[in-house]
């Protein structure tokens, strides 16, 4: 969602900020803007793409500035609603990530006091409040008083004409500082900092940081506090396309390594004792992460015989489940608002909490009692690919850690080779079937049911084809009415317990003339004979087939979206991390 970059140093601030905003493009946005402080406030903001208009902002002068990518929540995407927003006299500039819930009441109050508003956003109220409180020299106090009036979630950057200072505030929206040599950065996440500095400070909720020519200081409730400088080892190359046409394809090609590295990234001691024999596990997550959680449920219940409940983060707060045992949240970004809300609820129930995430220092790591990290590196494409297989690797390994053995690690030993092999599959005919379709079904059973859900999610989010994931047995309870020669079905039919019944289901769908793309074990003659297109997965253990099938479905979505000329990495209306509930 919205992204923030701030800078104070000796470089051209607008260039640094535009470069940083470009690295935040992956979060999803519809407009962008930059304000520099030179010492007058200069602003450039536009609806549209940074790649097309970002360099126009380079003409702004100064070595201090703030910038923003906006994902519209209050007010349409437009030049006027783009950040930064200014006070009445254009002396105070503000960028904001999050939602100011009481903005309407504050706006009314400030209008009555004579303030003129220019946008429909919830953010502009912040600039006018700072204007109310600013005495001409003490910006920190003015921002503290402003924040005291705000309800909601926010990360803010504020700068004022004539003062060589940027104030950064974090409250329930992520914000990090980048510490360079005589320069300081502020950003929504570490990606804009890559290439400039590896030293970062993760601000905590309630922190206010001052960035000036002397350096940086952090305050909490008005008092100076210490915050640790941490080292980030992500490489700047990982946020570049490296010759691939899209980040999504690059990230799919990283999967053999990511799966292997994540799987082998845990020692037996990675899981504290109290997580090993819980009476029950509740997994909470959203989107693809939820699908990974469902795989865990199937696997853990059948191997560890521990009851596992998988819940959607967005629903979790609307009921009060009887929680006992541990609560595990899965979130690539570590910033998904619904998942964080669920985590806080679990803590309120005094449940031990475990987070699975990809991002060091992300909010989830600060709230959960214990964190297991995926080793996927930064994922830029909005569609989760390498992070999904990394989640599977962590969750499969988690089962080993709980059982105190290496059984799944051993079974998955050749997974990276098999993933590498399926990357080379010829899927042209499958793409030809999907491309003209308006509706698609993805079906699977058992462990492959969540994989069907994930395949359908991937297809719809990047190709805009309506795709439904179903437990294969459920089709007959309604969706069968939709089957025709116009509704292709992607059927997951691996060897094992569900094979025969899947085969029968596929024949039933075939009898309704649905074109079938079948995915199963290489050499499966029976399946090959009944489907329209067969995509073979090299012979391997079931869990390897599961991961490899996910990768094939990601490629099918990718190739179909490319054929339909969709914006693969930044699908319309979507954001990489959903930081509002
Ligand atoms: C998947 O391709 C998505 N873009 C989306 O469903 C994502 O998995 C979801 O928003 C959860 O994100 P998180 O893992 O960062 O919490």
Coordinates of C-alpha atoms and ligand atoms in Angstrom, one line a residue:
X1 CA 0.0 0.0 0.0
X2 CA 1.2 3.6 0.5
X3 CA 5.0 4.0 0.6
X4 CA 7.1 6.7 2.3
X5 CA 10.7 7.9 1.7
X6 CA 12.4 10.7 3.5
X7 CA 16.0 12.0 3.2
X8 CA 18.4 14.5 4.8
X9 CA 22.0 14.6 3.7
X10 CA 24.1 16.1 0.9
X11 CA 22.7 14.4 -2.1
X12 CA 19.9 15.8 -4.4
X13 CA 17.0 14.8 -2.2
X14 CA 14.5 14.5 -5.1
X15 CA 16.7 12.0 -6.9
X16 CA 17.2 9.8 -3.8
X17 CA 13.5 9.9 -3.0
X18 CA 12.3 9.1 -6.5
X19 CA 14.8 6.2 -6.6
X20 CA 13.5 5.0 -3.3
X21 CA 9.8 5.4 -4.3
X22 CA 10.6 3.3 -7.4
X23 CA 11.8 0.5 -5.1
X24 CA 8.5 0.8 -3.2
X25 CA 6.4 0.6 -6.4
X26 CA 5.8 -3.1 -5.7
X27 CA 3.6 -2.2 -2.7
X28 CA 1.0 -1.0 -5.2
X29 CA 0.2 2.7 -5.8
X30 CA -1.8 5.0 -8.1
X31 CA 0.0 8.4 -7.6
X32 CA 3.2 9.7 -6.2
X33 CA 4.8 12.9 -5.0
X34 CA 7.9 14.5 -3.6
X35 CA 8.4 17.7 -1.5
X36 CA 11.9 19.2 -0.9
X37 CA 12.8 21.7 1.7
X38 CA 15.3 24.2 0.1
X39 CA 14.5 26.1 2.5
X40 CA 11.2 26.8 0.7
X41 CA 8.9 23.8 0.2
X42 CA 8.8 22.7 -3.4
X43 CA 6.4 20.0 -4.5
X44 CA 5.9 17.7 -7.4
X45 CA 3.0 15.2 -7.4
X46 CA 1.1 13.3 -10.0
X47 CA -1.4 10.5 -10.6
X48 CA 0.4 7.8 -12.6
X49 CA 3.7 5.9 -12.9
X50 CA 7.0 6.9 -11.4
X51 CA 8.7 5.2 -14.4
X52 CA 7.0 7.7 -16.7
X53 CA 7.1 10.9 -14.6
X54 CA 9.4 10.4 -11.7
X55 CA 12.3 12.1 -13.4
X56 CA 10.2 15.3 -13.7
X57 CA 10.6 15.6 -9.9
X58 CA 14.4 15.8 -10.2
X59 CA 14.1 19.5 -10.9
X60 CA 13.1 20.0 -7.3
X61 CA 16.0 21.6 -5.3
X62 CA 17.5 20.8 -2.0
X63 CA 19.1 18.1 0.1
X64 CA 16.1 17.5 2.4
X65 CA 12.8 16.0 1.3
X66 CA 10.0 13.6 1.7
X67 CA 8.1 11.5 -0.8
X68 CA 5.2 9.1 -1.1
X69 CA 3.5 6.5 -3.3
X70 CA -0.3 6.6 -2.7
X71 CA -2.8 3.7 -2.8
X72 CA -6.1 5.6 -2.7
X73 CA -8.3 5.1 0.4
X74 CA -10.0 8.5 0.9
X75 CA -10.5 10.3 -2.4
X76 CA -9.9 9.2 -6.0
X77 CA -6.5 8.8 -7.4
X78 CA -5.6 12.2 -8.7
X79 CA -2.8 14.9 -8.7
X80 CA -4.7 16.8 -6.0
X81 CA -5.1 13.8 -3.7
X82 CA -1.5 12.7 -4.1
X83 CA 0.9 13.3 -1.2
X84 CA 2.7 15.4 0.0
X85 CA -0.1 17.6 1.5
X86 CA 0.6 21.1 2.6
X87 CA -0.8 23.5 5.3
X88 CA -2.7 26.6 4.2
X89 CA 0.4 28.6 3.5
X90 CA 2.4 25.9 1.8
X91 CA 5.1 25.9 4.4
X92 CA 4.5 22.5 6.0
X93 CA 4.7 19.3 4.0
X94 CA 3.4 15.9 5.2
X95 CA 3.3 12.4 3.8
X96 CA 1.3 9.6 5.5
X97 CA 0.8 5.9 5.3
X98 CA -2.2 4.4 7.1
X99 CA -5.6 5.9 8.0
X100 CA -6.6 8.8 10.2
X101 CA -10.0 7.6 11.4
X102 CA -11.1 10.8 13.0
X103 CA -10.2 13.0 10.1
X104 CA -13.8 14.1 9.3
X105 CA -14.3 15.6 12.8
X106 CA -10.8 17.2 12.8
X107 CA -11.4 18.7 9.3
X108 CA -14.7 20.2 10.4
X109 CA -13.0 21.7 13.5
X110 CA -10.1 23.1 11.4
X111 CA -12.4 24.5 8.7
X112 CA -14.3 26.4 11.4
X113 CA -10.9 27.9 12.5
X114 CA -10.4 29.1 8.9
X115 CA -8.2 26.4 7.4
X116 CA -8.6 25.7 3.7
X117 CA -8.5 22.2 2.5
X118 CA -7.5 21.3 -1.1
X119 CA -7.9 17.5 -1.2
X120 CA -10.4 14.8 -0.2
X121 CA -7.7 12.8 1.8
X122 CA -7.6 12.0 5.4
X123 CA -4.0 13.0 5.4
X124 CA -4.3 16.7 4.8
X125 CA -5.7 17.3 8.2
X126 CA -2.2 16.5 9.6
X127 CA -0.6 19.4 7.8
X128 CA -3.2 21.8 9.1
X129 CA -2.9 20.5 12.7
X130 CA 0.8 20.9 12.6
X131 CA 0.2 24.5 11.3
X132 CA -2.0 25.1 14.3
X133 CA 0.7 23.9 16.8
X134 CA 3.9 25.1 15.1
X135 CA 5.5 28.1 16.8
X136 CA 8.1 28.8 14.1
X137 CA 10.9 26.8 15.7
X138 CA 9.9 23.7 17.5
X139 CA 8.6 21.2 15.0
X140 CA 8.9 18.2 17.3
X141 CA 6.5 19.6 19.8
X142 CA 4.1 20.6 17.1
X143 CA 4.1 17.1 15.7
X144 CA 3.7 15.6 19.2
X145 CA 0.7 17.7 19.8
X146 CA -0.7 16.8 16.4
X147 CA -0.2 13.1 16.9
X148 CA -2.0 13.4 20.2
X149 CA -5.1 14.4 18.3
X150 CA -5.0 11.6 15.7
X151 CA -6.9 8.3 15.9
X152 CA -6.0 5.4 13.5
X153 CA -2.8 4.1 12.2
X154 CA -0.1 6.1 10.7
X155 CA 3.5 6.5 9.6
X156 CA 4.2 10.2 9.0
X157 CA 7.0 12.4 7.7
X158 CA 6.8 16.1 8.2
X159 CA 9.1 18.9 7.1
X160 CA 8.7 22.6 7.4
X161 CA 10.1 25.6 5.5
X162 CA 13.2 27.2 7.0
X163 CA 14.1 24.3 9.3
X164 CA 16.7 21.6 8.3
X165 CA 14.7 18.8 9.8
X166 CA 12.4 15.9 9.0
X167 CA 10.2 14.4 11.7
X168 CA 9.2 10.8 11.4
X169 CA 6.4 9.2 13.4
X170 CA 5.3 5.6 13.6
X171 CA 2.1 4.3 15.0
X172 CA 0.8 1.0 13.7
X173 CA 2.2 1.6 10.2
X174 CA 5.8 0.5 9.5
X175 CA 8.7 2.9 9.3
X176 CA 12.5 2.4 9.3
X177 CA 15.4 4.8 9.4
X178 CA 18.5 4.2 7.3
X179 CA 21.7 5.4 8.8
X180 CA 24.3 6.6 6.3
X181 CA 27.5 8.6 6.5
X182 CA 26.2 12.1 7.3
X183 CA 22.9 11.3 5.9
X184 CA 19.7 9.8 7.3
X185 CA 16.8 8.1 5.4
X186 CA 13.3 7.2 6.5
X187 CA 11.2 4.6 4.6
X188 CA 8.2 2.3 4.9
X189 CA 10.5 -0.7 4.5
X190 CA 14.2 -1.4 3.9
X191 CA 14.0 -1.7 0.1
X192 CA 14.5 2.1 -0.7
X193 CA 17.6 2.0 1.5
X194 CA 19.3 -0.8 -0.4
X195 CA 22.3 0.5 -2.2
X196 CA 22.6 3.5 0.2
X197 CA 23.1 1.9 3.6
X198 CA 22.9 -1.4 5.3
X199 CA 22.4 0.1 8.8
X200 CA 18.8 0.4 9.8
X201 CA 16.7 1.3 12.8
X202 CA 13.2 -0.2 13.1
X203 CA 11.0 2.3 14.8
X204 CA 8.5 1.0 17.3
X205 CA 4.9 2.1 17.7
X206 CA 4.7 5.4 19.4
X207 CA 8.2 6.5 18.3
X208 CA 8.9 9.9 17.0
X209 CA 12.3 10.4 15.3
X210 CA 14.0 13.7 14.4
X211 CA 16.3 13.6 11.4
X212 CA 18.6 16.6 11.0
X213 CA 22.2 17.6 10.0
X214 CA 23.5 16.2 13.3
X215 CA 22.0 12.8 12.8
X216 CA 18.9 11.2 14.3
X217 CA 17.2 10.8 17.7
X218 CA 14.2 8.8 18.8
X219 CA 11.6 9.9 21.4
X220 CA 8.8 8.0 22.9
X221 CA 6.1 9.8 24.9
X222 CA 8.3 12.9 24.7
X223 CA 11.4 11.3 26.2
X224 CA 14.6 10.3 24.3
X225 CA 14.8 6.5 23.9
X226 CA 17.6 4.2 22.5
X227 CA 16.9 2.1 19.4
X228 CA 19.3 -0.5 18.1
X229 CA 21.0 0.0 14.7
X230 CA 20.6 -3.3 12.9
X231 CA 22.3 -4.7 9.8
X232 CA 20.4 -5.7 6.7
X233 CA 22.0 -8.2 4.4
X234 CA 19.6 -8.0 1.5
X235 CA 21.4 -7.2 -1.7
X236 CA 20.4 -4.3 -3.9
X237 CA 20.4 -6.7 -6.9
X238 CA 17.5 -8.5 -5.4
X239 CA 15.3 -5.5 -6.0
X240 CA 16.3 -5.3 -9.7
X241 CA 14.8 -7.4 -12.5
X242 CA 18.2 -8.9 -13.4
X243 CA 17.3 -9.3 -17.1
X244 CA 13.9 -10.9 -16.5
X245 CA 10.9 -9.1 -18.1
X246 CA 9.0 -9.1 -14.8
X247 CA 9.9 -9.5 -11.1
X248 CA 7.4 -12.3 -10.9
X249 CA 9.3 -14.4 -13.4
X250 CA 12.6 -13.6 -11.7
X251 CA 11.1 -14.6 -8.3
X252 CA 9.7 -17.9 -9.7
X253 CA 13.2 -18.7 -11.0
X254 CA 14.6 -18.1 -7.6
X255 CA 12.4 -20.8 -6.1
X256 CA 14.7 -23.8 -6.2
X257 CA 17.3 -21.8 -4.1
X258 CA 14.7 -20.2 -1.9
X259 CA 13.1 -23.5 -1.0
X260 CA 16.4 -25.2 -0.3
X261 CA 17.8 -22.3 1.8
X262 CA 14.6 -21.9 3.8
X263 CA 14.3 -25.7 4.4
X264 CA 17.9 -25.9 5.6
X265 CA 17.7 -22.6 7.6
X266 CA 16.7 -24.2 10.9
X267 CA 18.6 -26.0 13.6
X268 CA 16.8 -28.3 16.0
X269 CA 17.1 -25.4 18.6
X270 CA 15.2 -23.0 16.3
X271 CA 11.9 -24.0 18.0
X272 CA 11.7 -23.4 21.8
X273 CA 10.3 -26.3 23.8
X274 CA 7.0 -24.7 24.6
X275 CA 6.0 -24.8 20.9
X276 CA 6.7 -28.5 20.5
X277 CA 3.8 -30.3 22.0
X278 CA 0.8 -27.9 22.0
X279 CA -2.7 -29.3 22.7
X280 CA -3.9 -27.4 19.6
X281 CA -2.6 -24.9 17.0
X282 CA -4.5 -22.0 15.5
X283 CA -3.0 -20.7 12.3
X284 CA -4.0 -17.2 11.1
X285 CA -3.1 -15.6 7.8
X286 CA -4.5 -13.9 4.7
X287 CA -4.4 -14.7 1.0
X288 CA -1.6 -16.9 -0.1
X289 CA -0.2 -17.1 3.4
X290 CA -3.6 -18.6 4.5
X291 CA -3.3 -21.2 1.8
X292 CA 0.1 -22.2 3.1
X293 CA -1.6 -22.4 6.6
X294 CA -4.2 -24.8 5.2
X295 CA -1.4 -27.0 3.8
X296 CA 0.0 -27.0 7.3
X297 CA -3.3 -28.0 8.8
X298 CA -3.7 -31.0 6.6
X299 CA -0.1 -32.1 7.1
X300 CA 0.2 -31.4 10.8
X301 CA -3.1 -33.1 11.8
X302 CA -2.2 -36.2 9.8
X303 CA 1.5 -36.4 10.9
X304 CA 1.6 -35.0 14.5
X305 CA -2.1 -35.8 15.4
X306 CA -2.4 -32.2 16.8
X307 CA -5.7 -30.4 16.0
X308 CA -5.0 -27.4 13.8
X309 CA -7.4 -24.7 13.0
X310 CA -6.7 -22.4 10.0
X311 CA -8.4 -19.0 10.1
X312 CA -8.5 -16.0 7.9
X313 CA -6.9 -12.9 9.5
X314 CA -9.8 -10.7 8.3
X315 CA -12.4 -12.9 10.0
X316 CA -10.5 -13.7 13.2
X317 CA -11.5 -10.5 15.0
X318 CA -15.2 -11.0 14.4
X319 CA -15.6 -14.1 16.5
X320 CA -14.1 -15.3 19.8
X321 CA -12.8 -18.8 19.3
X322 CA -11.9 -20.8 22.4
X323 CA -8.2 -20.5 22.1
X324 CA -5.8 -22.9 23.7
X325 CA -2.4 -24.0 22.6
X326 CA -0.3 -21.8 20.3
X327 CA -1.3 -19.3 17.7
X328 CA 0.8 -19.1 14.6
X329 CA 0.6 -16.3 12.2
X330 CA 2.0 -16.5 8.7
X331 CA 2.8 -13.3 6.8
X332 CA 5.3 -12.7 4.1
X333 CA 5.5 -8.9 4.7
X334 CA 5.0 -9.1 8.4
X335 CA 2.8 -6.0 8.1
X336 CA -0.7 -7.3 7.0
X337 CA -3.1 -5.4 9.3
X338 CA -5.6 -8.2 9.7
X339 CA -2.9 -10.7 10.6
X340 CA -1.4 -8.3 13.1
X341 CA -4.8 -7.6 14.7
X342 CA -5.3 -11.4 15.1
X343 CA -1.8 -11.7 16.6
X344 CA -2.6 -9.0 19.2
X345 CA -5.9 -10.8 20.0
X346 CA -4.0 -14.0 20.6
X347 CA -1.6 -12.3 22.9
X348 CA -4.6 -10.9 24.8
X349 CA -5.7 -14.5 25.3
X350 CA -2.2 -15.3 26.7
X351 CA -1.5 -17.8 24.0
X352 CA 2.2 -18.4 23.1
X353 CA 2.5 -16.8 19.6
X354 CA 4.7 -17.9 16.7
X355 CA 5.3 -15.7 13.6
X356 CA 6.4 -16.9 10.2
X357 CA 7.6 -14.1 8.1
X358 CA 10.1 -13.0 5.4
X359 CA 11.0 -9.6 6.7
X360 CA 13.5 -9.0 9.4
X361 CA 12.3 -6.3 11.8
X362 CA 8.8 -6.3 10.5
X363 CA 6.0 -5.5 12.9
X364 CA 4.9 -9.1 13.3
X365 CA 8.4 -9.9 14.7
X366 CA 8.0 -7.2 17.3
X367 CA 4.7 -8.6 18.6
X368 CA 5.0 -12.3 18.4
X369 CA 6.8 -14.3 21.1
X370 CA 9.0 -16.1 18.6
X371 CA 9.7 -15.8 14.9
X372 CA 10.7 -18.3 12.2
X373 CA 12.1 -16.6 9.1
X374 CA 11.7 -17.7 5.5
X375 CA 14.7 -17.0 3.4
X376 CA 13.1 -15.7 0.3
X377 CA 14.8 -12.3 0.1
X378 CA 12.7 -9.3 -1.0
X379 CA 9.6 -10.2 -3.0
X380 CA 8.7 -7.3 -5.3
X381 CA 5.9 -8.7 -7.5
X382 CA 2.5 -8.3 -5.8
X383 CA 1.7 -11.9 -6.5
X384 CA 3.3 -14.1 -3.9
X385 CA 5.5 -16.8 -5.5
X386 CA 8.8 -17.5 -3.9
X387 CA 7.4 -16.5 -0.5
X388 CA 4.7 -19.0 -0.8
X389 CA 7.1 -21.9 -1.4
X390 CA 9.3 -20.5 1.3
X391 CA 6.3 -20.6 3.7
X392 CA 5.7 -24.2 2.7
X393 CA 9.4 -25.0 3.5
X394 CA 9.1 -23.3 6.9
X395 CA 5.9 -25.1 7.8
X396 CA 7.1 -28.5 6.6
X397 CA 10.2 -28.0 8.6
X398 CA 8.2 -26.9 11.6
X399 CA 6.6 -30.3 11.6
X400 CA 10.0 -31.9 11.8
X401 CA 11.0 -29.5 14.6
X402 CA 7.8 -30.4 16.5
X403 CA 8.4 -34.1 16.1
X404 CA 12.1 -33.8 16.8
X405 CA 13.3 -35.6 13.6
X406 CA 14.3 -34.8 10.1
X407 CA 11.8 -36.9 8.2
X408 CA 10.3 -34.2 6.0
X409 CA 13.7 -32.6 5.5
X410 CA 14.9 -35.9 4.1
X411 CA 11.7 -36.4 2.0
X412 CA 12.2 -33.0 0.5
X413 CA 15.9 -33.3 -0.2
X414 CA 15.4 -33.4 -4.0
X415 CA 12.7 -30.7 -4.1
X416 CA 15.0 -27.9 -5.5
X417 CA 16.0 -30.2 -8.4
X418 CA 12.3 -31.0 -9.2
X419 CA 11.3 -27.3 -8.9
X420 CA 14.2 -26.6 -11.3
X421 CA 12.8 -29.2 -13.7
X422 CA 9.2 -28.0 -13.8
X423 CA 10.5 -24.5 -14.6
X424 CA 11.3 -25.9 -18.0
X425 CA 7.9 -27.5 -18.6
X426 CA 6.2 -26.6 -21.9
X427 CA 2.9 -25.1 -20.8
X428 CA 2.0 -23.4 -24.1
X429 CA -1.1 -25.5 -24.7
X430 CA -2.4 -25.0 -21.2
X431 CA -1.9 -21.2 -21.6
X432 CA -3.9 -21.4 -24.9
X433 CA -6.8 -23.0 -23.0
X434 CA -6.8 -20.4 -20.2
X435 CA -6.2 -17.3 -22.2
X436 CA -9.6 -16.9 -23.8
X437 CA -11.6 -18.2 -20.8
X438 CA -13.8 -16.0 -18.7
X439 CA -14.0 -18.5 -15.9
X440 CA -11.7 -21.2 -14.6
X441 CA -12.0 -23.9 -11.9
X442 CA -9.0 -25.3 -10.0
X443 CA -9.7 -28.5 -8.2
X444 CA -7.8 -30.8 -5.9
X445 CA -8.3 -33.0 -2.9
X446 CA -6.5 -33.3 0.5
X447 CA -3.2 -31.6 0.6
X448 CA -3.7 -30.4 -3.0
X449 CA -6.9 -28.6 -2.2
X450 CA -5.1 -25.6 -0.7
X451 CA -2.8 -25.7 -3.8
X452 CA -5.9 -25.4 -6.0
X453 CA -7.0 -22.4 -4.0
X454 CA -3.6 -20.8 -4.4
X455 CA -3.5 -21.6 -8.1
X456 CA -6.8 -19.9 -8.6
X457 CA -5.9 -16.9 -6.5
X458 CA -2.7 -16.4 -8.6
X459 CA -4.6 -16.6 -11.9
X460 CA -7.3 -14.1 -10.9
X461 CA -5.0 -11.6 -9.3
X462 CA -2.7 -11.1 -12.3
X463 CA -4.7 -12.2 -15.4
X464 CA -8.1 -10.9 -14.2
X465 CA -9.7 -14.2 -15.3
X466 CA -12.3 -15.3 -12.8
X467 CA -10.8 -18.4 -11.3
X468 CA -12.3 -20.5 -8.4
X469 CA -10.4 -23.0 -6.3
X470 CA -12.5 -25.9 -5.1
X471 CA -12.2 -29.1 -3.2
X472 CA -12.8 -31.5 -6.1
X473 CA -15.7 -33.3 -4.3
X474 CA -17.5 -30.0 -3.7
X475 CA -18.1 -29.3 -7.4
X476 CA -21.1 -31.6 -7.5
X477 CA -22.7 -29.6 -4.7
X478 CA -23.4 -26.6 -6.9
X479 CA -20.6 -25.4 -9.3
X480 CA -21.2 -28.3 -11.6
X481 CA -24.1 -26.2 -13.0
X482 CA -21.5 -23.9 -14.5
X483 CA -19.4 -26.5 -16.3
X484 CA -19.4 -26.4 -20.1
X485 CA -16.9 -26.3 -22.9
X486 CA -16.3 -22.7 -21.9
X487 CA -15.2 -23.4 -18.4
X488 CA -11.7 -25.0 -18.3
X489 CA -10.8 -26.9 -15.2
X490 CA -7.2 -27.2 -13.8
X491 CA -7.3 -30.6 -12.0
X492 CA -4.5 -31.6 -9.6
X493 CA -4.3 -35.4 -9.7
X494 CA -1.1 -36.6 -8.0
X495 CA -0.5 -40.3 -7.1
X496 CA -1.6 -41.3 -3.6
X497 CA -4.8 -41.7 -1.6
X498 CA -6.9 -39.2 -3.6
X499 CA -5.8 -40.4 -7.1
X500 CA -8.6 -42.8 -8.0
X501 CA -11.4 -40.5 -6.8
X502 CA -9.8 -37.5 -8.6
X503 CA -9.7 -39.5 -11.8
X504 CA -13.4 -40.3 -11.4
X505 CA -14.1 -36.6 -10.8
X506 CA -12.2 -35.6 -13.9
X507 CA -14.2 -38.0 -16.0
X508 CA -17.4 -36.5 -14.6
X509 CA -16.2 -33.0 -15.6
X510 CA -15.1 -34.3 -19.0
X511 CA -18.6 -35.6 -19.5
X512 CA -19.9 -32.0 -19.1
X513 CA -17.4 -31.0 -21.9
X514 CA -15.1 -29.0 -19.6
X515 CA -11.6 -28.7 -21.1
X516 CA -9.2 -30.2 -18.6
X517 CA -5.7 -29.3 -17.8
X518 CA -4.4 -32.2 -15.7
X519 CA -1.4 -32.0 -13.5
X520 CA 0.0 -35.3 -12.2
X521 CA 3.0 -37.6 -12.0
X522 CA 5.1 -37.9 -15.1
X523 CA 4.3 -41.1 -17.0
X524 CA 0.7 -41.3 -15.8
X525 CA -0.9 -42.8 -19.0
X526 CA -4.4 -43.0 -17.6
X527 CA -4.5 -39.3 -16.7
X528 CA -2.8 -38.3 -19.9
X529 CA -5.5 -40.1 -21.9
X530 CA -8.5 -38.4 -20.3
X531 CA -7.3 -34.8 -20.1
X532 CA -6.9 -32.2 -22.8
X533 CA -3.5 -31.1 -21.7
X534 CA -1.3 -33.0 -19.3
X535 CA 1.4 -31.3 -17.3
X536 CA 3.8 -33.9 -15.8
X537 CA 5.6 -33.5 -12.5
X538 CA 8.7 -35.6 -12.2
X539 CA 8.3 -38.7 -10.1
X540 CA 9.0 -37.6 -6.5
X541 CA 7.6 -37.9 -2.9
X542 CA 4.2 -36.3 -2.4
X543 CA 5.4 -33.2 -0.7
X544 CA 7.9 -32.5 -3.5
X545 CA 5.0 -32.9 -6.0
X546 CA 3.0 -30.5 -3.9
X547 CA 5.6 -27.8 -4.1
X548 CA 6.4 -28.4 -7.8
X549 CA 2.6 -28.2 -8.6
X550 CA 2.4 -24.8 -6.9
X551 CA 5.3 -23.6 -9.1
X552 CA 3.6 -24.9 -12.3
X553 CA 0.4 -23.1 -11.3
X554 CA 2.4 -19.9 -10.7
X555 CA 3.8 -20.2 -14.2
X556 CA 0.5 -20.9 -15.7
X557 CA -0.9 -17.7 -14.2
X558 CA 2.2 -15.7 -15.2
X559 CA 2.2 -16.9 -18.8
X560 CA -1.5 -16.3 -19.2
X561 CA -1.3 -12.8 -17.8
X562 CA 1.6 -12.0 -20.1
X563 CA -0.4 -13.4 -23.1
X564 CA -3.3 -11.1 -22.0
X565 CA -0.8 -8.1 -21.7
X566 CA -1.7 -7.5 -18.1
X567 CA 0.5 -5.5 -15.7
X568 CA 1.9 -8.7 -14.1
X569 CA 4.0 -7.2 -11.3
X570 CA 1.5 -4.5 -10.2
X571 CA -2.0 -5.8 -10.9
X572 CA -4.8 -3.3 -10.8
X573 CA -6.3 -2.3 -7.5
X574 CA -3.9 -4.5 -5.5
X575 CA -1.1 -3.7 -3.0
X576 CA 1.7 -5.9 -1.9
X577 CA 1.2 -5.4 1.8
X578 CA -2.3 -4.7 3.0
X579 CA -1.6 -2.4 5.9
X580 CA -5.2 -1.3 6.5
X581 CA -7.9 -3.6 7.8
Ligands
LIG1 C1 -0.9 -13.3 -3.0 O1 -0.4 -13.4 -4.3 C2 -1.3 -12.0 -2.5 N1 -0.8 -10.9 -3.2 C3 -1.9 -11.8 -1.2 O2 -3.0 -12.7 -1.1 C4 -1.0 -12.0 0.0 O3 -0.6 -13.3 0.2 C5 -1.8 -11.5 1.3 O4 -2.1 -10.2 1.1 C6 -1.0 -11.8 2.6 O5 0.1 -11.0 2.6 P1 1.2 -11.3 3.7 O6 1.7 -12.7 3.5 O7 2.3 -10.3 3.5 O8 0.6 -11.2 5.1

